[in-house]
Coordinates of C-alpha atoms in Angstrom, one line a residue:
M26 CA 23.8 -1.2 -22.7
Q27 CA 22.8 1.3 -20.1
R28 CA 20.8 4.1 -21.7
Q29 CA 19.9 7.1 -19.5
V30 CA 16.7 8.9 -20.3
K31 CA 17.0 12.6 -19.7
L32 CA 14.4 14.3 -21.8
R33 CA 11.2 15.3 -19.9
G34 CA 7.8 14.7 -21.2
P35 CA 4.9 12.2 -21.3
L36 CA 5.5 8.5 -20.7
L37 CA 3.1 7.2 -23.3
D38 CA 2.3 8.2 -26.9
K39 CA -1.2 8.5 -28.4
N40 CA -1.2 4.7 -29.0
G41 CA -0.5 4.0 -25.3
E42 CA 3.1 2.9 -26.1
L43 CA 6.3 4.0 -24.4
I44 CA 8.0 7.0 -26.0
D45 CA 11.3 6.2 -24.4
K46 CA 13.0 3.3 -22.6
G47 CA 16.0 3.1 -20.2
Y48 CA 16.9 4.3 -16.8
A49 CA 16.8 7.8 -15.1
K50 CA 17.8 9.4 -11.8
S51 CA 14.3 10.9 -11.2
L52 CA 10.8 10.7 -12.6
V53 CA 11.6 12.5 -15.9
K54 CA 8.5 11.1 -17.6
D55 CA 4.9 11.9 -16.7
Y56 CA 2.6 9.0 -15.9
D57 CA -1.0 9.4 -16.8
R58 CA -3.4 6.4 -16.2
K59 CA -5.8 7.9 -18.7
A60 CA -3.2 7.6 -21.5
I61 CA -3.1 3.8 -21.1
K62 CA -4.6 1.9 -24.1
A63 CA -4.3 -1.6 -22.8
K64 CA -7.1 -3.6 -21.2
K65 CA -8.0 -1.9 -17.9
H66 CA -7.7 -5.1 -15.8
R67 CA -3.9 -5.3 -16.7
I68 CA -3.1 -2.0 -15.0
K69 CA -1.0 -2.3 -11.8
E70 CA -0.2 0.5 -9.4
W71 CA 1.4 0.4 -6.0
D72 CA 3.5 2.1 -3.3
Y73 CA 5.6 -0.1 -1.0
Y74 CA 7.6 1.3 1.9
L75 CA 10.2 -0.6 4.0
I76 CA 11.4 1.0 7.3
Y77 CA 14.1 -0.8 9.2
D78 CA 17.0 -0.7 11.6
D79 CA 19.2 -3.5 13.0
N80 CA 16.4 -4.8 15.2
Y81 CA 13.0 -4.5 13.4
A82 CA 11.5 -3.7 10.0
V83 CA 8.0 -2.6 9.1
A84 CA 6.9 -3.2 5.5
L85 CA 3.7 -1.5 4.1
T86 CA 2.0 -1.8 0.8
I87 CA -1.1 -0.3 -0.8
D88 CA -1.7 -1.5 -4.4
D89 CA -4.4 -1.5 -7.0
N90 CA -4.2 -4.3 -9.5
S91 CA -7.5 -3.3 -11.1
Y92 CA -9.4 -6.5 -10.7
M93 CA -8.2 -6.7 -7.1
G94 CA -6.4 -4.5 -4.6
L95 CA -4.2 -5.3 -1.7
V96 CA -3.2 -3.7 1.6
S97 CA -0.3 -5.4 3.4
V98 CA 1.4 -4.8 6.7
S99 CA 4.5 -6.7 7.9
L100 CA 6.4 -6.5 11.2
I101 CA 9.7 -8.3 11.2
D102 CA 11.8 -9.1 14.2
F103 CA 15.4 -9.7 13.2
K104 CA 16.8 -10.7 16.6
N105 CA 14.2 -13.4 17.3
K106 CA 13.8 -14.3 13.6
R107 CA 10.1 -14.0 13.4
E108 CA 7.6 -12.0 11.4
K109 CA 3.9 -11.3 11.0
T110 CA 2.2 -10.3 7.8
I111 CA -1.4 -9.7 7.1
S112 CA -2.6 -8.7 3.6
P113 CA -6.3 -8.1 3.2
M114 CA -7.6 -8.2 -0.4
Q115 CA -10.3 -6.1 -2.0
W116 CA -12.0 -7.0 -5.3
L117 CA -12.6 -4.8 -8.3
T118 CA -10.7 -1.7 -7.3
F119 CA -10.0 -0.5 -10.9
G120 CA -8.3 2.7 -10.0
K121 CA -10.6 3.7 -7.2
R122 CA -7.7 4.2 -4.9
N123 CA -6.7 7.2 -6.9
F124 CA -3.0 6.8 -6.8
P125 CA -1.0 9.9 -7.5
S126 CA 0.7 10.1 -10.9
S127 CA 4.0 11.0 -9.3
S128 CA 5.9 10.1 -6.1
V129 CA 6.7 13.7 -5.5
D130 CA 3.3 14.7 -4.0
G131 CA 0.0 13.1 -3.1
D132 CA -1.6 10.8 -0.5
V133 CA -2.5 7.2 -0.7
I134 CA -5.0 6.1 1.9
Y135 CA -6.8 2.9 2.7
D136 CA -9.2 3.1 5.7
N137 CA -12.0 0.7 6.4
K138 CA -12.0 1.6 10.1
K139 CA -14.7 4.1 9.0
K140 CA -16.9 1.1 8.5
N141 CA -16.1 -0.2 12.0
K142 CA -13.6 -2.7 10.5
R143 CA -10.0 -3.2 11.4
V144 CA -7.4 -1.5 9.1
K145 CA -6.1 2.0 8.2
V146 CA -2.9 2.4 6.2
A147 CA -2.1 5.9 5.0
F148 CA 0.9 7.4 3.1
Y149 CA 0.8 11.2 3.4
N150 CA 3.1 13.1 1.1
K151 CA 3.0 16.9 0.9
N152 CA 5.6 19.6 0.4
G153 CA 8.5 17.1 0.7
K154 CA 7.2 15.6 3.9
R155 CA 6.3 11.9 4.0
T156 CA 4.3 10.4 6.9
L157 CA 3.2 6.8 7.2
E158 CA 0.4 5.9 9.6
V159 CA -1.0 2.4 10.4
I160 CA -3.7 1.2 12.7
F161 CA -4.4 -2.5 12.5
N162 CA -6.8 -4.0 15.0
K163 CA -6.3 -7.7 16.0
F164 CA -3.0 -7.8 14.1
H165 CA -1.4 -10.4 16.4
N166 CA -2.8 -12.3 19.3
K167 CA -5.8 -9.9 19.2
E168 CA -3.4 -7.0 19.8
T169 CA -3.5 -3.8 17.9
F170 CA -0.5 -2.8 15.8
T171 CA 0.1 1.0 15.3
C172 CA 2.9 2.7 13.5
F173 CA 3.7 6.3 12.8
V174 CA 6.9 7.4 11.1
E175 CA 8.2 10.4 9.2
L176 CA 10.6 10.1 6.3
T177 CA 13.0 12.9 5.6
E178 CA 16.3 13.8 3.8
E179 CA 15.4 12.1 0.6
P180 CA 18.5 11.3 -1.4
R181 CA 19.3 13.4 -4.5
D182 CA 19.2 10.5 -6.9
S183 CA 16.8 7.6 -7.2
M184 CA 16.6 4.5 -9.5
V185 CA 14.0 5.0 -12.2
I186 CA 13.5 2.5 -15.0
I187 CA 11.2 2.5 -18.0
T188 CA 10.7 -1.1 -19.0
P189 CA 8.9 -2.4 -22.1
F190 CA 7.6 -5.9 -22.7
K191 CA 8.4 -7.5 -26.0
E192 CA 5.2 -9.6 -26.1
D193 CA 2.9 -6.5 -25.8
K194 CA 3.8 -3.0 -27.0
K195 CA 1.1 -1.5 -24.7
A196 CA 2.6 -3.2 -21.6
F197 CA 5.3 -1.4 -19.5
Y198 CA 6.6 -0.9 -16.1
Y199 CA 7.5 2.6 -14.8
N200 CA 9.3 2.2 -11.5
Q201 CA 11.1 4.3 -9.0
K202 CA 13.2 3.0 -6.1
I203 CA 14.2 5.7 -3.5
V204 CA 16.8 4.2 -1.3
G205 CA 18.0 5.9 1.9
F206 CA 15.4 8.1 3.5
K207 CA 16.2 8.9 7.2
V208 CA 13.3 7.8 9.4
D209 CA 12.0 8.9 12.8
G210 CA 9.0 7.4 14.6
F211 CA 7.7 4.3 16.4
F212 CA 5.5 1.2 16.2
K213 CA 3.5 -0.3 18.9
L214 CA 2.1 -3.8 19.3
G215 CA -0.2 -4.2 22.3
D216 CA 1.8 -2.7 25.2
F217 CA 5.2 -3.0 23.5
K218 CA 6.5 0.2 21.9
Y219 CA 9.6 0.5 19.8
R220 CA 11.3 3.8 18.8
F221 CA 12.9 4.1 15.3
E222 CA 15.8 6.5 15.9
K223 CA 16.7 8.7 13.0
E224 CA 20.4 8.0 12.8
Q225 CA 20.0 4.2 12.8
T226 CA 16.8 3.9 10.7
R227 CA 16.5 4.0 7.0
G228 CA 13.6 3.8 4.5
I229 CA 13.0 2.6 1.0
L230 CA 10.2 3.4 -1.4
D231 CA 9.2 1.1 -4.3
W232 CA 6.9 3.2 -6.5
G233 CA 5.4 1.3 -9.4
R234 CA 2.9 2.1 -12.2
G235 CA 2.3 0.1 -15.3
V236 CA 0.6 -2.5 -17.4
W237 CA 1.9 -6.0 -16.8
T238 CA 1.7 -9.3 -18.7
Y239 CA 0.1 -12.2 -17.0
K240 CA 3.0 -14.4 -15.9
N241 CA 6.2 -13.0 -14.4
T242 CA 9.1 -13.8 -12.1
W243 CA 11.1 -11.0 -10.6
Y244 CA 14.2 -10.7 -8.5
W245 CA 14.8 -7.6 -6.3
G246 CA 17.3 -6.7 -3.6
A247 CA 18.2 -3.5 -1.7
G248 CA 19.8 -2.2 1.3
T249 CA 20.9 1.1 2.9
R250 CA 22.9 2.3 5.9
K251 CA 25.8 4.5 6.9
V252 CA 29.3 3.0 6.3
N253 CA 32.4 4.8 7.5
G254 CA 30.6 8.1 7.6
H255 CA 29.0 7.8 4.2
E256 CA 25.4 7.0 3.2
V257 CA 25.6 3.8 1.2
G258 CA 22.9 1.8 -0.5
F259 CA 22.1 -0.3 -3.5
N260 CA 19.3 -1.6 -5.7
I261 CA 19.6 -4.7 -7.8
G262 CA 17.1 -6.7 -9.8
Y263 CA 15.9 -8.3 -13.0
G264 CA 13.6 -11.0 -14.4
F265 CA 10.7 -9.3 -16.3
G266 CA 10.3 -7.2 -19.3
D267 CA 12.9 -6.2 -21.9
T268 CA 15.8 -4.7 -20.1
S269 CA 18.1 -4.5 -23.1
R270 CA 18.1 -0.6 -22.8
A271 CA 19.0 -0.6 -19.1
S272 CA 19.0 -2.6 -15.9
E273 CA 17.8 -1.4 -12.5
N274 CA 21.2 -2.2 -10.9
V275 CA 22.7 0.7 -9.1
I276 CA 24.9 1.8 -6.1
F277 CA 24.0 4.9 -4.1
Y278 CA 26.8 6.8 -2.4
D279 CA 26.0 9.9 -0.4
G280 CA 22.8 10.3 -2.4
R281 CA 24.4 9.9 -5.9
L282 CA 23.7 7.1 -8.3
H283 CA 26.4 4.9 -9.8
K284 CA 25.2 2.7 -12.6
L285 CA 25.9 -1.0 -12.8
D286 CA 25.3 -3.4 -15.7
Q287 CA 24.0 -7.0 -14.9
V288 CA 23.9 -8.6 -11.5
S289 CA 23.0 -12.3 -10.9
F290 CA 21.2 -13.7 -7.8
N291 CA 22.8 -17.1 -7.1
I292 CA 20.2 -18.8 -4.9
P293 CA 21.1 -22.3 -3.7
Q294 CA 18.9 -25.2 -4.8
D295 CA 18.6 -28.8 -3.8
E296 CA 19.0 -31.7 -6.2
K297 CA 15.3 -31.4 -7.3
G298 CA 15.7 -27.7 -8.1
N299 CA 13.8 -26.4 -5.1
Y300 CA 15.2 -23.1 -3.8
L301 CA 16.9 -23.1 -0.4
Y302 CA 16.1 -19.6 0.5
T303 CA 17.6 -19.7 4.0
N304 CA 21.0 -21.1 2.9
P305 CA 23.8 -18.6 2.0
W306 CA 23.5 -16.9 -1.4
T307 CA 26.0 -15.1 -3.6
F308 CA 25.6 -12.2 -6.0
T309 CA 27.9 -11.7 -9.0
S310 CA 28.1 -9.1 -11.7
N311 CA 29.3 -9.1 -15.3
D312 CA 31.4 -6.0 -14.7
N313 CA 32.8 -7.2 -11.3
R314 CA 31.4 -4.2 -9.6
F315 CA 29.0 -5.9 -7.3
E316 CA 30.3 -9.1 -5.6
M317 CA 28.6 -10.2 -2.5
E318 CA 28.0 -13.0 -0.1
F319 CA 24.6 -13.1 1.6
K320 CA 23.7 -14.7 4.9
P321 CA 20.0 -15.0 5.4
I322 CA 18.3 -14.1 8.7
I323 CA 14.6 -14.6 8.0
N324 CA 12.5 -15.4 4.9
R325 CA 9.2 -13.4 4.8
A326 CA 7.5 -16.0 2.7
S327 CA 3.9 -15.8 1.4
K328 CA 2.0 -17.8 -1.1
T329 CA -1.5 -17.3 -2.5
D330 CA -2.8 -19.7 -5.2
V331 CA -6.4 -19.5 -6.3
G332 CA -5.9 -21.0 -9.8
I333 CA -5.7 -18.2 -12.3
I334 CA -4.2 -15.9 -9.7
C335 CA -1.0 -17.0 -8.0
S336 CA 1.7 -15.1 -6.0
D337 CA 4.6 -17.0 -4.5
Q338 CA 6.8 -14.5 -2.6
N339 CA 10.1 -15.1 -0.8
Q340 CA 11.6 -11.9 0.6
V341 CA 14.8 -12.8 2.5
F342 CA 16.4 -10.4 4.9
G343 CA 20.0 -11.0 5.7
L344 CA 23.6 -9.7 5.8
F345 CA 25.6 -8.7 2.8
T346 CA 29.4 -8.8 2.8
G347 CA 31.5 -7.9 -0.2
T348 CA 32.6 -5.1 -2.5
M349 CA 30.9 -2.5 -4.6
V350 CA 32.8 -0.3 -7.1
L351 CA 31.7 3.2 -7.9
D352 CA 31.8 4.9 -11.3
D353 CA 35.2 6.3 -10.6
G354 CA 36.7 3.0 -9.6
T355 CA 36.5 3.6 -5.8
K356 CA 35.9 0.3 -3.9
V357 CA 33.3 0.3 -1.2
E358 CA 33.6 -2.7 1.2
I359 CA 30.6 -3.6 3.3
K360 CA 30.4 -6.2 6.0
D361 CA 27.3 -7.6 7.7
F362 CA 25.2 -5.0 5.9
L363 CA 21.6 -5.6 6.6
G364 CA 19.3 -5.6 3.5
F365 CA 17.0 -8.0 1.6
A366 CA 16.8 -10.0 -1.6
E367 CA 13.7 -11.6 -3.0
R368 CA 12.3 -13.9 -5.7
V369 CA 8.6 -13.4 -6.6
F370 CA 6.5 -15.4 -9.0
N371 CA 3.2 -14.0 -10.1
K372 CA 0.3 -15.0 -12.3
W373 CA -1.8 -11.9 -12.1

C-alpha cells in the first residue's frame, strides 16, 4: 500500500499523535515542536546536506537530539578512496538550536568560533536561496577546511514520509528528502582548493523532525545526476517505524516523483553474519522497478559506543548499475551512477 497524503494541515493532534500517515511530494503537514506530547529527550531534529560530483563529496550535518547535539563535517575523496569526518558533540541542547519548522525557509547555524574555538557550520535558507558555509580549524593535519556552496534549481517534487511507530503512538518521523539540487561553489583544505561546477555537481537534503524510539536500524540510499539529458535520481530506504501506509522508495525523473513499493538492500555477509560493506551489493524490489548492482568505492564508517548511547554507521559510496521503471512503464537504465547506500544502527 502506498498512500499519498494531500490534505494540508497540522502534523499532530491535541494528544501529540499523528493525524495522517503516508507519503507526500512536499511538506503538506505543519510541524510544530510545541505540539509534541512525548518526553522531551526523545525529540530528534536535523538537517543533513550531501554535495558531490565524480571526484569529491562534502557531507554536513547539524542536529539536535535533545540530550545531545551533533555537528558533523565530512570530506570524501572518491579517486583516492579516502575520507575525513569530524563530529563534535554538545550536551543538553534540548531545542536550543532553534531548527526551523519547515525546510522552505529559515537558517540553522552552529558557531563556536565566536568563543575562539574551531567550528562554524551554517545553513542559510531565505527566499528560495540555500547557502552552506563551513569554517573548521585544524580539520586535517592542522589545516583549516572551508566550504561555501549555493544550492539552486530545487526539483519540483521531493520525497516526504510521515511514519508512525507501533510501540509508541506519540513517536513519529516526519522526513523530507530533496534529491537533485544543482550546486555551485568550492571547498578548500589548506592550500588545496576545489571548485564544484554547477553542471557536474548535485545536492541532497535530508530534513528530519520527530520523536524516535530508543533502538533502531535504518537503511538509506540515494543518488542524482544527469542521464541522457534528463535529471535522474532516486531515494530508497526502510528499517524503522510502521511503513504499512507507505515506503520512502521513489524515483525522480526531471523533477517529478515516481512511487515505488518495497526495495531490499542485499548486503553481503561472511559466514558469521558480519556485513562485508565493501564487497558488491545488489538491490531488488517486489515490483521489479528497481533492480541494481552496486560496486562500493569507499565506506564512510563511524562508530560511537558509550553504553546507553551507540551509533554504528556505514555509509558506502559507490556505483549503481541497473534499471529503474517509471510510473508509465518507461525503463531508465543507469550505468556507473555514483550514489550511496547506508546501514545505521542507533541506540539513542
